[in-house]
Amino acid sequence: MSIKSTTFLSIILLQFVAINTLIAQTDSISSEKINVEYTKKGFQFSTPDKNYSLHLEARLQFRFATPNDQSPVNFDDFFQDNKTSFKINRARLKIGGNAYKPWLKYYFEYELAQGNLLDFRVMIERWDFFKIKIGQWKTYYSRERIISSGKQQMVDRSIINRPFTLDRQQGIEFSGRIFPETAADFTYHVSVLTGTGRGSTINDDNHLLYVGRLQYNLFGRELEMTGSDIKFHEKPSALLAIAAATNRSQYTRFSSAGGGNLVGYDSNEPGQYRINQALFETAFKYRGFSWQNENHIKKITDYKTNTDRTLTGYYLQAGYFFSNILDFVPKPLEVAGIYAHYTPNTDFGYSKEQEMGMAFNWFFKEHRNKLTMEVTHFDYESPERMEQKEWRFRIQWDISF
């Protein structure tokens, strides 16, 4: 039996054990007293005292893309053969809840289509101002990556995500919200992580990944990590955030697949690369309008070749439900757009990668059931000042139940 099959069977077994634990946790609680309801997190089972709960959720994402699905990684990708695709892009199984106390929470997420265990974590959330998270999850660094792929505004994340994301890591995080609903309303996250990517249980050297994020909640309201203003905020909600990270490992980039390297970095010696990066972020929602923006800088030091390289990038993204001002526009329809600019090496300032896209979202049931159609234009320029352009069309149906 393969490792993927074993992991999947373990997840199914976990569901069975968790449900039976709820039913048989004490002699005083019978199965008739287990509360069963359908919530925004799927089916939920809970005990009357709320000390034990379990929710089960599944999500499917179907996508058609032409001429290619993935964004070009570099200039040479434009010369690849076209590969029109129609696929199940994501198939997720999510299990979460609490045990022993309402504030002692757990969460698992498994990718069925690729056979990957994405998230497994325990959260101690007794106080809003100080929370602890242990396990594996998406590092709380940039808004675009933090937002779930099922709650995004565009079909997928921008070209900025690949070079700057820290993605999923294992470790511990301390977070909280201080002075809520005041002029000094802040949310903070401090993480100490292995720094070798998803699925890696050991470090490649004695250096860890350290991440910090400080978010100022304007107007005394914390903005949720979702795309689109489907809640139609009657009061403006906004944030300003800064974040920084430092890591030394054998990798220069991360993804859901784990650790990897950017173009130009082929060696994988332990502790070869020192990464220092930072971002400035804004987001805003009000009466059907949404906005988000990130500005990134990243410095890579290669100790083997004794060279440095600096990368920069940013994106601007906005959306609006035009039914708010035009009666003939259907209420479930949102129009959104994005512009992203990436400089792979600031020593070659004329080398650039640009992305411009427009999306049309139809919300059947908020983000839990939506259809997205997107058109994107890429414009890349190589260090030799050669230019290549390409259009892409994608349509995606994302549904959770």
C-alpha positions as a printed NumPy array, in Angstrom:
array([[  0.   ,   0.   ,   0.   ],
       [  1.378,   3.462,  -0.935],
       [  2.06 ,   6.278,   1.517],
       [ -0.715,   8.344,  -0.072],
       [ -3.242,   5.553,   0.361],
       [ -2.157,   4.999,   3.95 ],
       [ -2.551,   8.697,   4.73 ],
       [ -6.009,   8.798,   3.164],
       [ -7.149,   5.754,   5.127],
       [ -5.8  ,   7.372,   8.269],
       [ -7.956,  10.437,   7.631],
       [-11.062,   8.303,   7.153],
       [-10.248,   6.375,  10.321],
       [ -9.831,   9.659,  12.148],
       [-13.36 ,  10.688,  11.169],
       [-14.774,   7.41 ,  12.44 ],
       [-12.911,   7.613,  15.74 ],
       [-13.783,  11.288,  16.254],
       [-17.511,  10.754,  15.737],
       [-17.557,   7.745,  18.059],
       [-15.592,   9.698,  20.636],
       [-18.284,  12.346,  20.641],
       [-20.982,   9.772,  21.174],
       [-19.174,   7.793,  23.867],
       [-17.101,  10.488,  25.61 ],
       [-19.006,  10.144,  28.902],
       [-21.587,   7.826,  30.328],
       [-23.935,  10.764,  30.9  ],
       [-24.236,  11.766,  27.24 ],
       [-26.176,   9.511,  24.919],
       [-26.155,   9.559,  21.154],
       [-29.624,  11.139,  21.181],
       [-28.131,  14.232,  22.791],
       [-25.472,  14.808,  20.145],
       [-26.372,  17.978,  18.224],
       [-26.15 ,  17.688,  14.453],
       [-26.418,  20.736,  12.215],
       [-25.225,  22.072,   8.885],
       [-23.083,  25.202,   9.159],
       [-20.687,  27.262,   7.044],
       [-18.058,  24.668,   7.936],
       [-20.113,  21.731,   6.685],
       [-21.793,  19.142,   8.884],
       [-21.139,  19.68 ,  12.586],
       [-21.572,  17.294,  15.497],
       [-21.378,  18.7  ,  19.03 ],
       [-22.175,  17.819,  22.641],
       [-24.659,  19.898,  24.64 ],
       [-21.901,  21.419,  26.78 ],
       [-19.949,  22.444,  23.623],
       [-16.784,  20.862,  25.044],
       [-16.599,  18.499,  22.065],
       [-17.409,  19.248,  18.441],
       [-16.5  ,  17.927,  15.016],
       [-17.19 ,  19.408,  11.623],
       [-16.738,  17.648,   8.275],
       [-16.471,  19.537,   5.013],
       [-15.596,  18.652,   1.433],
       [-14.667,  21.053,  -1.38 ],
       [-14.323,  20.481,  -5.105],
       [-12.857,  22.838,  -7.666],
       [-13.394,  22.198, -11.387],
       [-11.405,  24.23 , -13.914],
       [-11.097,  24.711, -17.666],
       [ -8.105,  26.669, -18.969],
       [ -6.649,  27.542, -22.367],
       [ -4.011,  27.765, -23.781],
       [ -2.392,  26.867, -20.435],
       [ -3.533,  26.694, -16.825],
       [ -0.412,  27.687, -14.913],
       [  1.098,  31.158, -15.161],
       [  4.431,  31.37 , -17.022],
       [  7.307,  30.99 , -14.567],
       [  9.818,  32.782, -16.8  ],
       [ 10.32 ,  34.072, -20.321],
       [ 11.08 ,  30.634, -21.782],
       [  7.675,  29.231, -20.727],
       [  5.979,  31.139, -23.532],
       [  7.616,  28.813, -26.044],
       [  6.147,  25.684, -24.459],
       [  3.421,  23.749, -26.266],
       [ -0.117,  24.821, -25.432],
       [ -1.829,  22.483, -23.004],
       [ -5.551,  23.198, -22.742],
       [ -6.87 ,  21.525, -19.605],
       [-10.148,  20.503, -18.01 ],
       [ -9.518,  19.066, -14.582],
       [-10.418,  18.664, -10.942],
       [ -8.01 ,  21.298,  -9.688],
       [ -8.695,  20.742,  -5.994],
       [-10.544,  18.113,  -3.973],
       [-10.292,  18.823,  -0.271],
       [-11.469,  17.029,   2.842],
       [-11.551,  19.18 ,   5.993],
       [-11.961,  18.005,   9.585],
       [-11.992,  20.312,  12.572],
       [-13.579,  21.156,  15.881],
       [-12.692,  21.248,  19.562],
       [-12.038,  18.727,  22.327],
       [-12.154,  18.845,  26.127],
       [-12.802,  22.616,  26.082],
       [-14.397,  25.006,  23.548],
       [-11.082,  26.843,  23.25 ],
       [ -8.913,  23.774,  22.547],
       [ -9.332,  23.352,  18.786],
       [ -7.955,  21.091,  16.063],
       [ -7.986,  21.048,  12.265],
       [ -6.922,  18.698,   9.448],
       [ -7.041,  19.295,   5.696],
       [ -6.265,  16.661,   3.073],
       [ -5.906,  17.125,  -0.681],
       [ -7.552,  14.09 ,  -2.295],
       [ -6.603,  14.927,  -5.891],
       [ -2.858,  14.968,  -5.151],
       [ -2.684,  12.806,  -2.023],
       [ -1.227,  15.479,   0.269],
       [ -1.867,  16.139,   3.939],
       [ -1.909,  19.932,   3.886],
       [ -2.85 ,  21.056,   7.384],
       [ -2.73 ,  19.443,  10.809],
       [ -2.751,  21.697,  13.821],
       [ -3.946,  22.226,  17.373],
       [ -4.972,  25.715,  18.524],
       [ -5.245,  27.019,  22.082],
       [ -7.636,  29.983,  21.806],
       [ -8.7  ,  30.7  ,  25.366],
       [ -7.889,  34.4  ,  25.102],
       [ -8.329,  36.695,  22.103],
       [ -5.127,  38.589,  22.918],
       [ -2.928,  35.472,  23.108],
       [ -3.396,  32.308,  21.063],
       [ -1.064,  29.389,  20.379],
       [ -0.972,  27.199,  17.279],
       [  1.137,  24.047,  16.878],
       [  1.45 ,  21.819,  13.802],
       [  1.496,  22.56 ,  10.064],
       [ -0.443,  25.327,   8.264],
       [ -0.105,  28.186,   5.796],
       [  2.34 ,  30.632,   7.358],
       [  0.568,  33.811,   8.391],
       [  2.547,  36.198,   6.195],
       [  0.763,  37.583,   3.118],
       [ -2.973,  38.112,   2.63 ],
       [ -3.101,  36.637,  -0.881],
       [ -1.675,  33.32 ,   0.34 ],
       [ -3.563,  33.254,   3.637],
       [ -6.925,  33.54 ,   1.872],
       [ -8.216,  30.065,   1.07 ],
       [ -8.268,  29.04 ,  -2.594],
       [-12.023,  28.632,  -2.107],
       [-12.486,  32.233,  -0.937],
       [-10.418,  34.069,  -3.514],
       [-11.674,  36.781,  -5.809],
       [ -9.726,  35.671,  -8.884],
       [ -9.473,  32.103, -10.191],
       [ -6.068,  31.732,  -8.556],
       [ -3.3  ,  33.752,  -6.954],
       [ -1.156,  36.229,  -8.875],
       [  2.357,  35.755, -10.291],
       [  3.639,  37.441,  -7.103],
       [  2.669,  34.473,  -4.947],
       [  5.226,  32.016,  -6.324],
       [  8.449,  33.934,  -5.548],
       [  7.357,  35.44 ,  -2.211],
       [  5.072,  32.981,  -0.417],
       [  6.319,  31.092,   2.64 ],
       [  3.468,  28.63 ,   2.207],
       [  2.907,  25.754,   4.63 ],
       [  5.465,  25.083,   7.342],
       [  5.65 ,  23.155,  10.611],
       [  6.241,  24.88 ,  13.927],
       [  4.566,  27.091,  16.501],
       [  2.758,  30.423,  16.266],
       [  1.711,  33.035,  18.836],
       [ -1.017,  35.459,  17.81 ],
       [ -3.731,  37.705,  19.137],
       [ -5.743,  40.876,  18.835],
       [ -5.084,  43.731,  21.231],
       [ -7.145,  46.853,  21.997],
       [-10.091,  45.682,  19.842],
       [-12.632,  48.211,  18.592],
       [-10.401,  51.143,  19.53 ],
       [ -8.112,  53.502,  17.632],
       [ -5.214,  51.196,  18.557],
       [ -6.712,  47.941,  17.282],
       [ -3.873,  45.597,  16.246],
       [ -3.564,  41.928,  15.281],
       [ -0.165,  40.24 ,  15.573],
       [  1.37 ,  36.905,  14.534],
       [  4.81 ,  35.617,  15.538],
       [  5.967,  32.239,  14.206],
       [  8.97 ,  29.984,  14.697],
       [  8.978,  27.306,  11.99 ],
       [ 11.125,  24.531,  10.583],
       [ 11.625,  26.471,   7.35 ],
       [ 11.893,  23.503,   4.99 ],
       [  8.338,  23.412,   3.653],
       [  5.207,  21.285,   3.791],
       [  5.7  ,  17.693,   4.856],
       [  9.238,  18.258,   6.106],
       [  9.588,  17.178,   9.738],
       [ 13.262,  18.08 ,  10.153],
       [ 15.432,  21.054,   9.329],
       [ 18.406,  20.865,   6.977],
       [ 20.639,  22.791,   9.409],
       [ 20.455,  24.515,  12.804],
       [ 18.619,  27.591,  11.445],
       [ 14.862,  28.098,  11.752],
       [ 12.356,  30.271,   9.915],
       [ 11.226,  33.315,  11.912],
       [  8.148,  35.248,  10.793],
       [  6.387,  38.306,  12.208],
       [  3.262,  40.111,  11.045],
       [  1.659,  43.219,  12.56 ],
       [ -1.729,  44.336,  11.287],
       [ -3.419,  47.631,  12.138],
       [ -7.212,  47.338,  11.987],
       [ -8.481,  50.722,  10.847],
       [-11.847,  51.846,  12.228],
       [-11.511,  49.286,  15.059],
       [-12.808,  46.427,  12.927],
       [-10.818,  43.349,  11.921],
       [-11.128,  42.576,   8.216],
       [-11.727,  38.889,   7.485],
       [ -9.323,  36.966,   5.245],
       [-11.621,  36.498,   2.267],
       [-11.882,  38.016,  -1.177],
       [-14.898,  40.059,  -2.392],
       [-17.292,  42.072,  -0.238],
       [-20.087,  39.519,  -0.297],
       [-21.151,  40.61 ,   3.192],
       [-21.759,  44.143,   1.889],
       [-20.039,  45.959,   4.759],
       [-22.249,  48.848,   5.851],
       [-19.279,  50.327,   7.684],
       [-15.83 ,  50.619,   6.092],
       [-13.33 ,  47.98 ,   7.215],
       [ -9.644,  48.209,   6.357],
       [ -6.183,  47.11 ,   7.375],
       [ -2.557,  48.138,   7.058],
       [ -0.033,  45.386,   7.647],
       [  3.704,  44.852,   7.653],
       [  5.458,  41.492,   7.799],
       [  8.999,  40.183,   7.718],
       [ 10.712,  36.802,   7.613],
       [ 14.21 ,  35.387,   7.766],
       [ 15.313,  31.844,   6.993],
       [ 18.41 ,  29.854,   6.075],
       [ 17.922,  26.575,   4.256],
       [ 18.544,  24.747,   0.99 ],
       [ 15.496,  26.389,  -0.655],
       [ 14.751,  29.767,  -2.241],
       [ 10.973,  29.331,  -2.578],
       [  8.062,  27.304,  -1.182],
       [  4.746,  25.959,  -2.442],
       [  2.087,  23.391,  -1.519],
       [  4.518,  20.761,  -2.819],
       [  7.137,  21.808,  -0.254],
       [ 10.543,  23.427,  -0.683],
       [ 11.936,  24.322,  -4.11 ],
       [ 14.067,  26.835,  -5.961],
       [ 13.518,  29.908,  -8.083],
       [ 14.949,  30.177, -11.587],
       [ 18.727,  30.503, -11.406],
       [ 19.122,  28.429,  -8.227],
       [ 19.766,  24.755,  -8.906],
       [ 21.876,  23.612,  -5.969],
       [ 20.332,  22.112,  -2.817],
       [ 23.082,  22.099,  -0.211],
       [ 21.943,  22.362,   3.441],
       [ 21.927,  25.953,   4.677],
       [ 23.121,  27.319,   1.34 ],
       [ 20.64 ,  30.198,   1.058],
       [ 19.804,  33.005,   3.471],
       [ 16.403,  34.576,   2.739],
       [ 15.35 ,  37.946,   4.162],
       [ 12.032,  39.34 ,   3.   ],
       [  9.372,  41.865,   3.946],
       [  6.025,  43.199,   2.746],
       [  3.604,  46.085,   3.155],
       [ -0.074,  45.276,   2.683],
       [ -3.407,  47.093,   2.455],
       [ -7.007,  45.89 ,   2.214],
       [-10.423,  47.56 ,   2.298],
       [-14.111,  46.592,   2.023],
       [-17.185,  48.791,   1.935],
       [-20.688,  48.436,   0.451],
       [-19.799,  45.876,  -2.215],
       [-16.359,  47.29 ,  -3.041],
       [-13.187,  45.404,  -2.113],
       [ -9.507,  46.228,  -2.458],
       [ -6.245,  44.521,  -1.59 ],
       [ -2.603,  45.205,  -2.356],
       [  0.8  ,  43.791,  -1.437],
       [  4.311,  45.189,  -1.958],
       [  7.174,  42.68 ,  -1.584],
       [ 10.947,  42.733,  -1.359],
       [ 13.181,  39.674,  -0.937],
       [ 16.944,  39.264,  -0.719],
       [ 18.628,  35.921,  -1.384],
       [ 22.207,  35.339,  -0.272],
       [ 23.942,  32.312,  -1.789],
       [ 26.766,  31.262,   0.55 ],
       [ 28.151,  28.806,  -1.993],
       [ 28.728,  31.397,  -4.729],
       [ 28.94 ,  34.339,  -2.305],
       [ 26.389,  36.358,  -4.311],
       [ 23.253,  38.358,  -3.496],
       [ 20.062,  38.871,  -5.455],
       [ 17.095,  41.134,  -4.708],
       [ 13.549,  40.494,  -5.96 ],
       [ 10.636,  42.932,  -5.821],
       [  6.974,  42.708,  -6.722],
       [  3.522,  44.056,  -6.078],
       [ -0.098,  43.586,  -7.071],
       [ -3.266,  45.686,  -6.993],
       [ -6.664,  43.991,  -6.898],
       [-10.213,  45.343,  -6.666],
       [-13.789,  44.193,  -7.177],
       [-17.298,  45.603,  -7.087],
       [-20.921,  44.469,  -7.192],
       [-22.317,  46.89 ,  -9.778],
       [-25.883,  45.927,  -8.844],
       [-25.475,  48.493,  -6.056],
       [-25.641,  51.328,  -8.594],
       [-27.147,  49.684, -11.704],
       [-30.554,  48.013, -11.375],
       [-30.138,  45.836, -14.478],
       [-27.004,  44.096, -13.119],
       [-27.805,  40.815, -11.262],
       [-27.013,  40.904,  -7.531],
       [-24.901,  37.689,  -7.523],
       [-22.485,  39.15 , -10.116],
       [-19.164,  40.725,  -9.158],
       [-16.564,  42.215, -11.519],
       [-12.941,  42.169, -10.368],
       [ -9.548,  43.069, -11.773],
       [ -5.872,  42.596, -10.918],
       [ -2.522,  44.014, -11.974],
       [  0.737,  42.384, -10.821],
       [  4.352,  43.353, -11.502],
       [  7.386,  41.225, -10.657],
       [ 11.087,  42.033, -11.023],
       [ 13.097,  38.771, -10.692],
       [ 16.393,  40.626, -10.242],
       [ 16.676,  44.345,  -9.479],
       [ 20.174,  44.372, -11.018],
       [ 18.35 ,  43.981, -14.336],
       [ 15.667,  46.621, -13.845],
       [ 14.363,  46.299, -17.386],
       [ 13.609,  42.588, -16.824],
       [  9.977,  42.343, -15.775],
       [  6.933,  40.114, -15.571],
       [  3.479,  41.663, -15.707],
       [ -0.004,  40.227, -15.283],
       [ -3.335,  41.926, -15.947],
       [ -6.606,  40.087, -15.382],
       [-10.34 ,  40.544, -15.176],
       [-12.762,  38.156, -13.502],
       [-16.548,  37.77 , -13.336],
       [-17.836,  36.007, -10.221],
       [-21.332,  34.581,  -9.882],
       [-22.118,  33.696,  -6.271],
       [-24.77 ,  30.993,  -5.981],
       [-24.152,  30.693,  -2.219],
       [-21.385,  33.133,  -1.308],
       [-17.934,  31.512,  -1.605],
       [-19.34 ,  28.065,  -0.877],
       [-20.815,  27.786,  -4.353],
       [-19.53 ,  30.146,  -7.029],
       [-18.601,  30.299, -10.704],
       [-15.665,  32.404, -11.916],
       [-14.703,  33.373, -15.465],
       [-11.338,  35.05 , -15.924],
       [ -9.283,  36.531, -18.763],
       [ -5.592,  37.253, -18.135],
       [ -2.834,  38.901, -20.159],
       [  0.867,  38.258, -19.493],
       [  3.701,  40.521, -20.672],
       [  7.236,  39.341, -19.847],
       [ 10.543,  40.929, -20.792],
       [ 13.819,  39.001, -20.567],
       [ 17.203,  40.396, -19.44 ],
       [ 18.14 ,  40.496, -23.142],
       [ 15.175,  42.869, -23.643],
       [ 13.193,  40.298, -25.601],
       [  9.441,  40.524, -25.02 ],
       [  6.731,  37.858, -25.03 ],
       [  2.974,  38.227, -24.522],
       [  0.12 ,  35.796, -24.05 ],
       [ -3.616,  35.703, -23.285],
       [ -5.243,  33.075, -21.07 ],
       [ -8.877,  32.146, -20.435],
       [-10.108,  30.165, -17.436],
       [-13.489,  29.247, -16.001],
       [-13.874,  27.605, -12.606],
       [-16.643,  26.208, -10.414],
       [-15.833,  25.963,  -6.705],
       [-18.292,  24.221,  -4.4  ],
       [-18.176,  23.232,  -0.713],
       [-20.588,  20.99 ,   1.154]])
